[in-house]
CSV table of C-alpha atoms in Angstrom, one decimal:
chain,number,residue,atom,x,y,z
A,187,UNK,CA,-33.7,49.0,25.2
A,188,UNK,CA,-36.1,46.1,25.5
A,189,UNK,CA,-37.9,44.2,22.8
A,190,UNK,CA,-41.3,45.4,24.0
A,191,UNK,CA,-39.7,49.2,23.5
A,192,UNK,CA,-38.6,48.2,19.9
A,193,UNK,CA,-42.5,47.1,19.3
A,194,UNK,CA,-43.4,50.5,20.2
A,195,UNK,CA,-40.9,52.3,18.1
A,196,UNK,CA,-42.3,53.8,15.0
A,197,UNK,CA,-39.6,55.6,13.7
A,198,UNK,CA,-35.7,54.6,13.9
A,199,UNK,CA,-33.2,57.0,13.1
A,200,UNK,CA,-29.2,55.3,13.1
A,201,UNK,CA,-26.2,57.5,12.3
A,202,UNK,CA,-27.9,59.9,9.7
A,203,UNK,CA,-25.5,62.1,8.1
A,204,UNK,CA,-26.6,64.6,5.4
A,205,UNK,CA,-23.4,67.0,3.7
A,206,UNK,CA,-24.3,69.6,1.0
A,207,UNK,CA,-21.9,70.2,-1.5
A,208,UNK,CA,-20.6,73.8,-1.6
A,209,UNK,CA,-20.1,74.4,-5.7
A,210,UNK,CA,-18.0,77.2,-6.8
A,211,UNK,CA,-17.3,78.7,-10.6
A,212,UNK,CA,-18.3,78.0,-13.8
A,213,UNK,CA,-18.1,74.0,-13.7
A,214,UNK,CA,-19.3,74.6,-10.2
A,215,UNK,CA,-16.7,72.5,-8.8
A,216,UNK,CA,-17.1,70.9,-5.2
A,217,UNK,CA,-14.5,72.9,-2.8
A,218,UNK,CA,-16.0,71.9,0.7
A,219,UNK,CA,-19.4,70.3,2.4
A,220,UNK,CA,-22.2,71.7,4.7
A,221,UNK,CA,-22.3,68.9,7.6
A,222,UNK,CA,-25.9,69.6,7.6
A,223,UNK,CA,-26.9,66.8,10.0
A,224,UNK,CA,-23.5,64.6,11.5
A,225,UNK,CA,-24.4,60.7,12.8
A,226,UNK,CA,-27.9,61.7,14.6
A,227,UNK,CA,-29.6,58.3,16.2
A,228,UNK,CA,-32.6,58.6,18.4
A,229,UNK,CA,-36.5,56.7,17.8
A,230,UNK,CA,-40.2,58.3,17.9
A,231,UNK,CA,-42.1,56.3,19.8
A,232,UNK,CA,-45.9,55.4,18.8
A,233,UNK,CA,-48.2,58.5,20.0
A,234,UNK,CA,-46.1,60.6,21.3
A,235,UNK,CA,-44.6,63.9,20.5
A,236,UNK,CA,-40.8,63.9,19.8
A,237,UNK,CA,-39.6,68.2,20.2
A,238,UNK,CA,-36.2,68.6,18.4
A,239,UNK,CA,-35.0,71.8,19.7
A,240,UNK,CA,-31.9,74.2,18.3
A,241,UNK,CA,-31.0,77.3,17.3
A,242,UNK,CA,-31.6,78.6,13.4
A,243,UNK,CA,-28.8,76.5,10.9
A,244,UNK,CA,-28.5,73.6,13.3
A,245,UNK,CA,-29.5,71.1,11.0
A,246,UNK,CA,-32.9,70.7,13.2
A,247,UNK,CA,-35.0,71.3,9.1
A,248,UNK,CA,-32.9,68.9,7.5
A,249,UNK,CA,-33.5,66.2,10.1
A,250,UNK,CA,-37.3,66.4,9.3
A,251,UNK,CA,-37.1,66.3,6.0
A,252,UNK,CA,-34.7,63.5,6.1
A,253,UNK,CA,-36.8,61.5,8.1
A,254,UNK,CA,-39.8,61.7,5.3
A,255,UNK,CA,-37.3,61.1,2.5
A,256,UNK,CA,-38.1,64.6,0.9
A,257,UNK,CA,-34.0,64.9,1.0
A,258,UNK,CA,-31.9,61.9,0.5
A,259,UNK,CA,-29.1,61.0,3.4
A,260,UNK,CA,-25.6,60.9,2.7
A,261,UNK,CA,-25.2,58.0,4.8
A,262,UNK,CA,-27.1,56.5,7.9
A,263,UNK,CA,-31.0,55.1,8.3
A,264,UNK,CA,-34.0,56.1,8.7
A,265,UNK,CA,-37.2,52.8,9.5
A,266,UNK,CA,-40.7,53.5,9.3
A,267,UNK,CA,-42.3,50.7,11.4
A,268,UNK,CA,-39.5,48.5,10.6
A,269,UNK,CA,-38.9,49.2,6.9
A,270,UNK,CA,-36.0,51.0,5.7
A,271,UNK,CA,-36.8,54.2,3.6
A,272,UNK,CA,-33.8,53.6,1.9
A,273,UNK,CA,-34.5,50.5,0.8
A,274,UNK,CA,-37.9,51.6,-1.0
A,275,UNK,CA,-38.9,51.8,-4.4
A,276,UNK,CA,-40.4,54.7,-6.4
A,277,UNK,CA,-43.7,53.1,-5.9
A,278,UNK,CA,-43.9,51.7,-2.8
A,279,UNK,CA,-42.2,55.1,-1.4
A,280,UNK,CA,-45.2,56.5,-2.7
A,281,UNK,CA,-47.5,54.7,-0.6
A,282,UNK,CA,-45.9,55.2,2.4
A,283,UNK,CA,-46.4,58.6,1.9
A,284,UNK,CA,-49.8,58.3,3.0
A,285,UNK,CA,-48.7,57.1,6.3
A,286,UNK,CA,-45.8,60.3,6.6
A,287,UNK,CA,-47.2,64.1,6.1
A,288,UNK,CA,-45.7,67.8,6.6
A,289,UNK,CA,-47.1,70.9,8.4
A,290,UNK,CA,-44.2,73.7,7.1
A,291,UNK,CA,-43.2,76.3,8.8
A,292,UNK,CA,-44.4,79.3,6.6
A,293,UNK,CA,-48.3,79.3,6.2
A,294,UNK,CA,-47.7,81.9,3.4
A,295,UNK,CA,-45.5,80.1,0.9
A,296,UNK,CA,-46.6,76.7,1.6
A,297,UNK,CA,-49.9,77.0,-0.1
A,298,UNK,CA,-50.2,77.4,-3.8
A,299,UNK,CA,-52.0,81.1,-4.0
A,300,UNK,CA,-53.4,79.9,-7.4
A,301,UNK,CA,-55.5,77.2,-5.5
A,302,UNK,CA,-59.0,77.0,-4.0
A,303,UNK,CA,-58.5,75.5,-0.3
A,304,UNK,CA,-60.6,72.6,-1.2
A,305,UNK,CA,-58.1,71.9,-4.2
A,306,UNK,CA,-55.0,72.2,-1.8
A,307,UNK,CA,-56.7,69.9,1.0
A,308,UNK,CA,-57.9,67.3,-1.3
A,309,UNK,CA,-54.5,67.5,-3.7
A,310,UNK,CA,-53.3,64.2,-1.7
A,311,UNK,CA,-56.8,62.2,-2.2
A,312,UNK,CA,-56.8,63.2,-6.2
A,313,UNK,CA,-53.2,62.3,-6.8
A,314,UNK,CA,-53.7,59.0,-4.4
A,315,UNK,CA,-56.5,58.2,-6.3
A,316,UNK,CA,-59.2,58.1,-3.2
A,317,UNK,CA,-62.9,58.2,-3.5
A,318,UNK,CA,-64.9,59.8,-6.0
A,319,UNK,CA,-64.8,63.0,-6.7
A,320,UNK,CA,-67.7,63.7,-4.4
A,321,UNK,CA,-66.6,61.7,-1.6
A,322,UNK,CA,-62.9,64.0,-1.6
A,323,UNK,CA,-65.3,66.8,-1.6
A,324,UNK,CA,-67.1,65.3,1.5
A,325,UNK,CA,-63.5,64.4,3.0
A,326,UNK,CA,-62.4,67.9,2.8
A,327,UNK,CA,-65.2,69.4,4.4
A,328,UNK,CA,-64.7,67.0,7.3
A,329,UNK,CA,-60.8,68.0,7.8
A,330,UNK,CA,-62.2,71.8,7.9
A,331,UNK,CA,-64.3,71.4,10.4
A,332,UNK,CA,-61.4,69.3,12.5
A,333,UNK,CA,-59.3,72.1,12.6
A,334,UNK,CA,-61.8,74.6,13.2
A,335,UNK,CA,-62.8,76.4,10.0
A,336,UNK,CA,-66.2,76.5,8.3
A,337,UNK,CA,-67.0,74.5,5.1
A,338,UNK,CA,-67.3,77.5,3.5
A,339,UNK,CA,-63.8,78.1,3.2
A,340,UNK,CA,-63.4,75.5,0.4
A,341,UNK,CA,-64.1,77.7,-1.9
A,342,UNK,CA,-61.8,80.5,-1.0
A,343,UNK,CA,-58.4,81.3,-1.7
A,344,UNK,CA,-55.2,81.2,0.7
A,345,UNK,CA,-55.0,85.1,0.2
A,346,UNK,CA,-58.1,85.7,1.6
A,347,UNK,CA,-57.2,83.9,5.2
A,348,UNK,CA,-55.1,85.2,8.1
A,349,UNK,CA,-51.4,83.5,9.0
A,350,UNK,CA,-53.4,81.4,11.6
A,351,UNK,CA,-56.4,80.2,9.5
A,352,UNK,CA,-53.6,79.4,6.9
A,353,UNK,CA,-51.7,77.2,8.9
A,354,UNK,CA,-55.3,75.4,9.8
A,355,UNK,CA,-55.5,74.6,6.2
A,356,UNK,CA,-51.7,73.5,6.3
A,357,UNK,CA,-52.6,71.4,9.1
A,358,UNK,CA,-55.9,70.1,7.1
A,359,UNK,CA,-53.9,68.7,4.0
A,360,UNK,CA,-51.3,67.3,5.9
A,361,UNK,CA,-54.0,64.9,7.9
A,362,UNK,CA,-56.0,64.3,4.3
A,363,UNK,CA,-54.0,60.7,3.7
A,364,UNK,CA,-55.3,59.6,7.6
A,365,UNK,CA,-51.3,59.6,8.8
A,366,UNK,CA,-49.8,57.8,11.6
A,367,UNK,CA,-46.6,60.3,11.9
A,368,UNK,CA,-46.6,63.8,11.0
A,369,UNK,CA,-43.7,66.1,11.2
A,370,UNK,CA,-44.4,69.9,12.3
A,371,UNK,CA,-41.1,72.0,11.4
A,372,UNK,CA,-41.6,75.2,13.2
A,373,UNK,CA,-45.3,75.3,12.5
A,374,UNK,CA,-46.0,78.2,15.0
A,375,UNK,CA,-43.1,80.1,14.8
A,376,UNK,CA,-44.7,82.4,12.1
A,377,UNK,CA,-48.0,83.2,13.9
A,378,UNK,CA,-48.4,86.4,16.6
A,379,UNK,CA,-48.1,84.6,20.5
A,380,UNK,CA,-51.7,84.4,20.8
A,381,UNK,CA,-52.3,82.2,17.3
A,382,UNK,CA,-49.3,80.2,18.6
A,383,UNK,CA,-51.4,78.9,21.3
A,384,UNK,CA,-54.2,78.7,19.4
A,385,UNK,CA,-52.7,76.2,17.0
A,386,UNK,CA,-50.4,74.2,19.5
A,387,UNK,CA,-54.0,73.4,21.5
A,388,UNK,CA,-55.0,71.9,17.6
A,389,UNK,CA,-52.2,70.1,17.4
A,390,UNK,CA,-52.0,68.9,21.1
A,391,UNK,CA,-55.8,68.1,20.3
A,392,UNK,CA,-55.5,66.3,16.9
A,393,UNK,CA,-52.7,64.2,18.3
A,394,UNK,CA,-54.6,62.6,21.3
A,395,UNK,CA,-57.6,62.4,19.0
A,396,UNK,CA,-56.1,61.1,16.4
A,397,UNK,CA,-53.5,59.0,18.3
A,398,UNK,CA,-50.9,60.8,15.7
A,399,UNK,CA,-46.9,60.5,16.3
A,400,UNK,CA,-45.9,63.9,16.4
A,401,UNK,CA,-42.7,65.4,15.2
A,402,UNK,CA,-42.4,68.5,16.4
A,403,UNK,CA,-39.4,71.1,15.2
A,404,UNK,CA,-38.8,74.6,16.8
A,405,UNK,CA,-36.1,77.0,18.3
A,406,UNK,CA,-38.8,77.7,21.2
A,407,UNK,CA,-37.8,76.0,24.0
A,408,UNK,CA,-41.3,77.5,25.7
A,409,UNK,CA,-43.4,76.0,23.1
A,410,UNK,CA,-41.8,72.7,23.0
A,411,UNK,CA,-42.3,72.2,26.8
A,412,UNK,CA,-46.2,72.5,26.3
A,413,UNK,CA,-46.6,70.2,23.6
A,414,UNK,CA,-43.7,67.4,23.8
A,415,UNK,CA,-43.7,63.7,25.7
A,416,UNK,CA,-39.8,63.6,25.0
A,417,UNK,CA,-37.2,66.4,23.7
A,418,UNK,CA,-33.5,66.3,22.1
A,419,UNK,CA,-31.3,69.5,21.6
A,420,UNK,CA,-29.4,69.9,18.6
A,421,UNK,CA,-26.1,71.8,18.4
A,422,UNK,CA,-24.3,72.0,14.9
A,423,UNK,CA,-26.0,68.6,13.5
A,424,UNK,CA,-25.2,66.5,16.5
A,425,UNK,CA,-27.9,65.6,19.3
A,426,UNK,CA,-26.4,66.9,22.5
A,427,UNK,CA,-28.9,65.9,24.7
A,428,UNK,CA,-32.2,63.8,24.6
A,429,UNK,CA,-35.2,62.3,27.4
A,430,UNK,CA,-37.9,62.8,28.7
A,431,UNK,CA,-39.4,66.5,29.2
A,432,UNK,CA,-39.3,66.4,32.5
A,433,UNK,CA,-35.9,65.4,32.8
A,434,UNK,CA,-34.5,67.9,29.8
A,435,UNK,CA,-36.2,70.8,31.7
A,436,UNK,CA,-36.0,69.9,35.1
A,437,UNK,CA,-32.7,68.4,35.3
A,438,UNK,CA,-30.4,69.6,32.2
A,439,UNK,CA,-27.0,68.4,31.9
A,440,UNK,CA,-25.1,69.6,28.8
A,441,UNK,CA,-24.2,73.6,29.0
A,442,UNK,CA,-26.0,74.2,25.5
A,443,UNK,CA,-29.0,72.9,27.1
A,444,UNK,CA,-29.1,74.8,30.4
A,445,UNK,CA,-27.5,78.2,28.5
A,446,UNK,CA,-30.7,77.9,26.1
A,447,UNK,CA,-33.0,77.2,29.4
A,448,UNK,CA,-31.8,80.1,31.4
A,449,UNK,CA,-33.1,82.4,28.0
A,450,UNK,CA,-36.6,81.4,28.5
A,451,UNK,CA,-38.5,84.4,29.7
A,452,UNK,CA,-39.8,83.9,33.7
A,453,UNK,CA,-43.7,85.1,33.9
A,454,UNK,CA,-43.0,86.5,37.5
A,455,UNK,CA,-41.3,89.7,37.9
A,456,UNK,CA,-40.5,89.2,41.4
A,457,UNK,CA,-37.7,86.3,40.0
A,458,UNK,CA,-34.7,87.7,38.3
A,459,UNK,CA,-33.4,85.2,36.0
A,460,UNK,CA,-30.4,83.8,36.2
A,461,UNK,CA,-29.1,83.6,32.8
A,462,UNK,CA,-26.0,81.4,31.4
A,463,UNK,CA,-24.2,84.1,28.5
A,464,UNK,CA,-23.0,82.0,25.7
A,465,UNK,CA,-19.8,83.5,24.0
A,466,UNK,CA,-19.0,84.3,20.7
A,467,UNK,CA,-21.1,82.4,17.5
A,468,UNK,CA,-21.8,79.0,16.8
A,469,UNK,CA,-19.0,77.6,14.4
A,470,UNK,CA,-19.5,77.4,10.8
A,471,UNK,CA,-20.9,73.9,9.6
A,472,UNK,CA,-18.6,73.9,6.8
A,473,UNK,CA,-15.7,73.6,8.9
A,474,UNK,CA,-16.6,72.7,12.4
A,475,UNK,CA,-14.3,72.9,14.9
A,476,UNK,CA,-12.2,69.1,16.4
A,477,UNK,CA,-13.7,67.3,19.2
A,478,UNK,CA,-16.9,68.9,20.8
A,479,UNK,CA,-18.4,71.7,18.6
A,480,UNK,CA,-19.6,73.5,21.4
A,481,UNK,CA,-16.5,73.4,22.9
A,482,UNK,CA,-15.6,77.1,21.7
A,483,UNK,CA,-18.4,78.7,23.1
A,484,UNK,CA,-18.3,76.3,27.1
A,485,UNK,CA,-16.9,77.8,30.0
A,486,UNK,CA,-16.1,74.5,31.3
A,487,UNK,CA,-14.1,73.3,28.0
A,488,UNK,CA,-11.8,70.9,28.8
A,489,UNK,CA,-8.4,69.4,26.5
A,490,UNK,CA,-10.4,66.3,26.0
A,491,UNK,CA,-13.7,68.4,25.0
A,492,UNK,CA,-11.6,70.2,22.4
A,493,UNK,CA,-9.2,66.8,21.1
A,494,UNK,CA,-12.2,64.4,20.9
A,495,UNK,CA,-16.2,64.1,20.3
A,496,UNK,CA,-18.4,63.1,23.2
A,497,UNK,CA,-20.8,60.4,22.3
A,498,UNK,CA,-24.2,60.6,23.3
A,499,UNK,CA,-24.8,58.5,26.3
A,500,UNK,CA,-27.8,57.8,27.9
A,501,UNK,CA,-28.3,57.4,31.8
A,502,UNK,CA,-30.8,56.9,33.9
A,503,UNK,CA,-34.5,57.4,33.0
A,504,UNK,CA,-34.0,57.5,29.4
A,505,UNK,CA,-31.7,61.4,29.9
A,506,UNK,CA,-29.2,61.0,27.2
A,507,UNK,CA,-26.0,63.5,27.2
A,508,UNK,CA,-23.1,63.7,24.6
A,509,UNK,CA,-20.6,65.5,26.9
A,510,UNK,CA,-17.1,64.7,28.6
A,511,UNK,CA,-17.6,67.2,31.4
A,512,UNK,CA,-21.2,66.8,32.6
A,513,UNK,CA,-22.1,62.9,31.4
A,514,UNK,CA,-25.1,61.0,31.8
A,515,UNK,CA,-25.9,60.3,35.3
């Protein structure tokens, strides 16, 4: 990668690893580890919308929250325009904050039912201490409107919105500071099809308008394609493939990648799909198996896939590909 790519990088991820401790009994002893997220690398460039794709337990949650220092990291690194997180203070952790926001995936449990919307919107202005109390008023008003609901809704409470209109307000708080990167962990995948669409045009909309970095966390491979500059697949923790959209979806090269493609629903009845059965279930993350973890469920397994781990490897235009069978062309 080139200097003038570094410049552009505004988030660096190097070999994050994040285990939980598995507690058992009455002095809740430490008898194994969930390898939540196992020496995951990859960068989020400036204005653009980074999709992290995987099925539900892959680690895909943990990796956002890592990345905003919600959780702490095992081991590994995680810069924010060239400063560590790790290497931050209480207080100046706090004020980058401002810079890092949330949308969560539940628009139900993510919003305190005991607050007015205006109180949950402006929550980040209060505690950061910006503007009178008049001009937070104003502020929240403003971030309504940008995400399409009326000023009047300041004065409501969560229960009295639909799932949609409550992710709006999600949406609202989470742009309150003025961030540069905002992470959106499965921020649609709660919503009916139609609100899905609805809110991936606000976000698609708020980035370019904005000029947000975006990202953006789901299971959907569909929903990621319309909204993402550049995607990565995760499979048990690990990144198993990583480029450009175009290249991911067009031109896939790992077998997790292309079995997970060939699920995606065709909108043309006259194609029958031609879909890639993955057997059995994805290994436990307590005990993964040796070599590549996907290696139990590949048809084209070989003794090296199941004796040693693939590194991720990136080829041509950017398309990285950790596997021993199909590599990086």
């Amino acid at each position: 990668m080139t200097n003038e790519n570094h410049k552009n990088d505004l988030v660096q991820v190097k070999n994050l690893v994040k285990y939980f401790p598995v507690r058992v009994g009455l002095l809740q002893r430490v008898v194994a580890y969930v390898r939540a997220v196992e020496d995951v690398s990859f960068t989020v460039r400036a204005g653009e919308t980074f999709g992290l794709v995987g099925e539900s337990g892959c680690g895909k949650s943990t990796l956002g929250r890592l990345l905003l220092r919600l959780i702490e990291p095992t081991s590994g690194d995680v810069r924010f325009e060239g400063r560590s997180l790790g290497g931050l203070g209480r207080s100046e952790l706090r004020a980058l904050r401002r810079s890092m926001q949330i949308v969560f995936q539940d628009p139900y449990g993510s919003l305190n039912p005991r607050m007015r919307v205006e109180a949950i919107v402006g929550e980040g202005l209060r505690i950061h201490k910006i503007g009178t109390r008049a001009e937070r008023r104003a502020r929240v008003r403003e971030l309504l409107d940008l995400v399409g609901l009326s000023p009047e809704a300041a004065s409501r409470y969560p229960h009295e919105f639909s799932g949609g209109q409550r992710q709006r307000i999600g949406i609202a708080r989470a742009l309150a500071l003025g961030p540069k990167f905002v992470v959106a962990d499965e921020a649609v995948s709660a919503l009916d099809v139609s609100i899905q669409a609805q809110i991936l045009n606000l976000l698609e909309d708020l980035q370019q308008r904005l000029s947000l970095t975006m990202l953006f966390i789901s299971h959907d491979l569909r929903v990621v394609e319309h909204i993402a500059d550049r995607v990565a697949i995760m499979y048990l923790g690990r990144i198993v493939e990583e480029g450009p959209r175009a290249a991911v979806y067009g031109a896939a090269r790992h077998p997790y990648t292309r079995a997970l493609l060939s699920a995606v629903p065709i909108p043309d009845p006259t194609r029958k799909p031609q879909r890639q059965h993955l057997v059995g279930e994805p290994p436990s993350s307590v005990s993964p198996p040796p070599g590549c973890a996907f290696h139990p469920r590949c048809p084209f397994a070989t003794e090296q896939c199941r004796r040693e781990i693939p590194p991720l490897e990136t080829g041509q235009g950017g398309h990285a590909v950790a596997c021993w069978v199909f590599p990086a062309s």
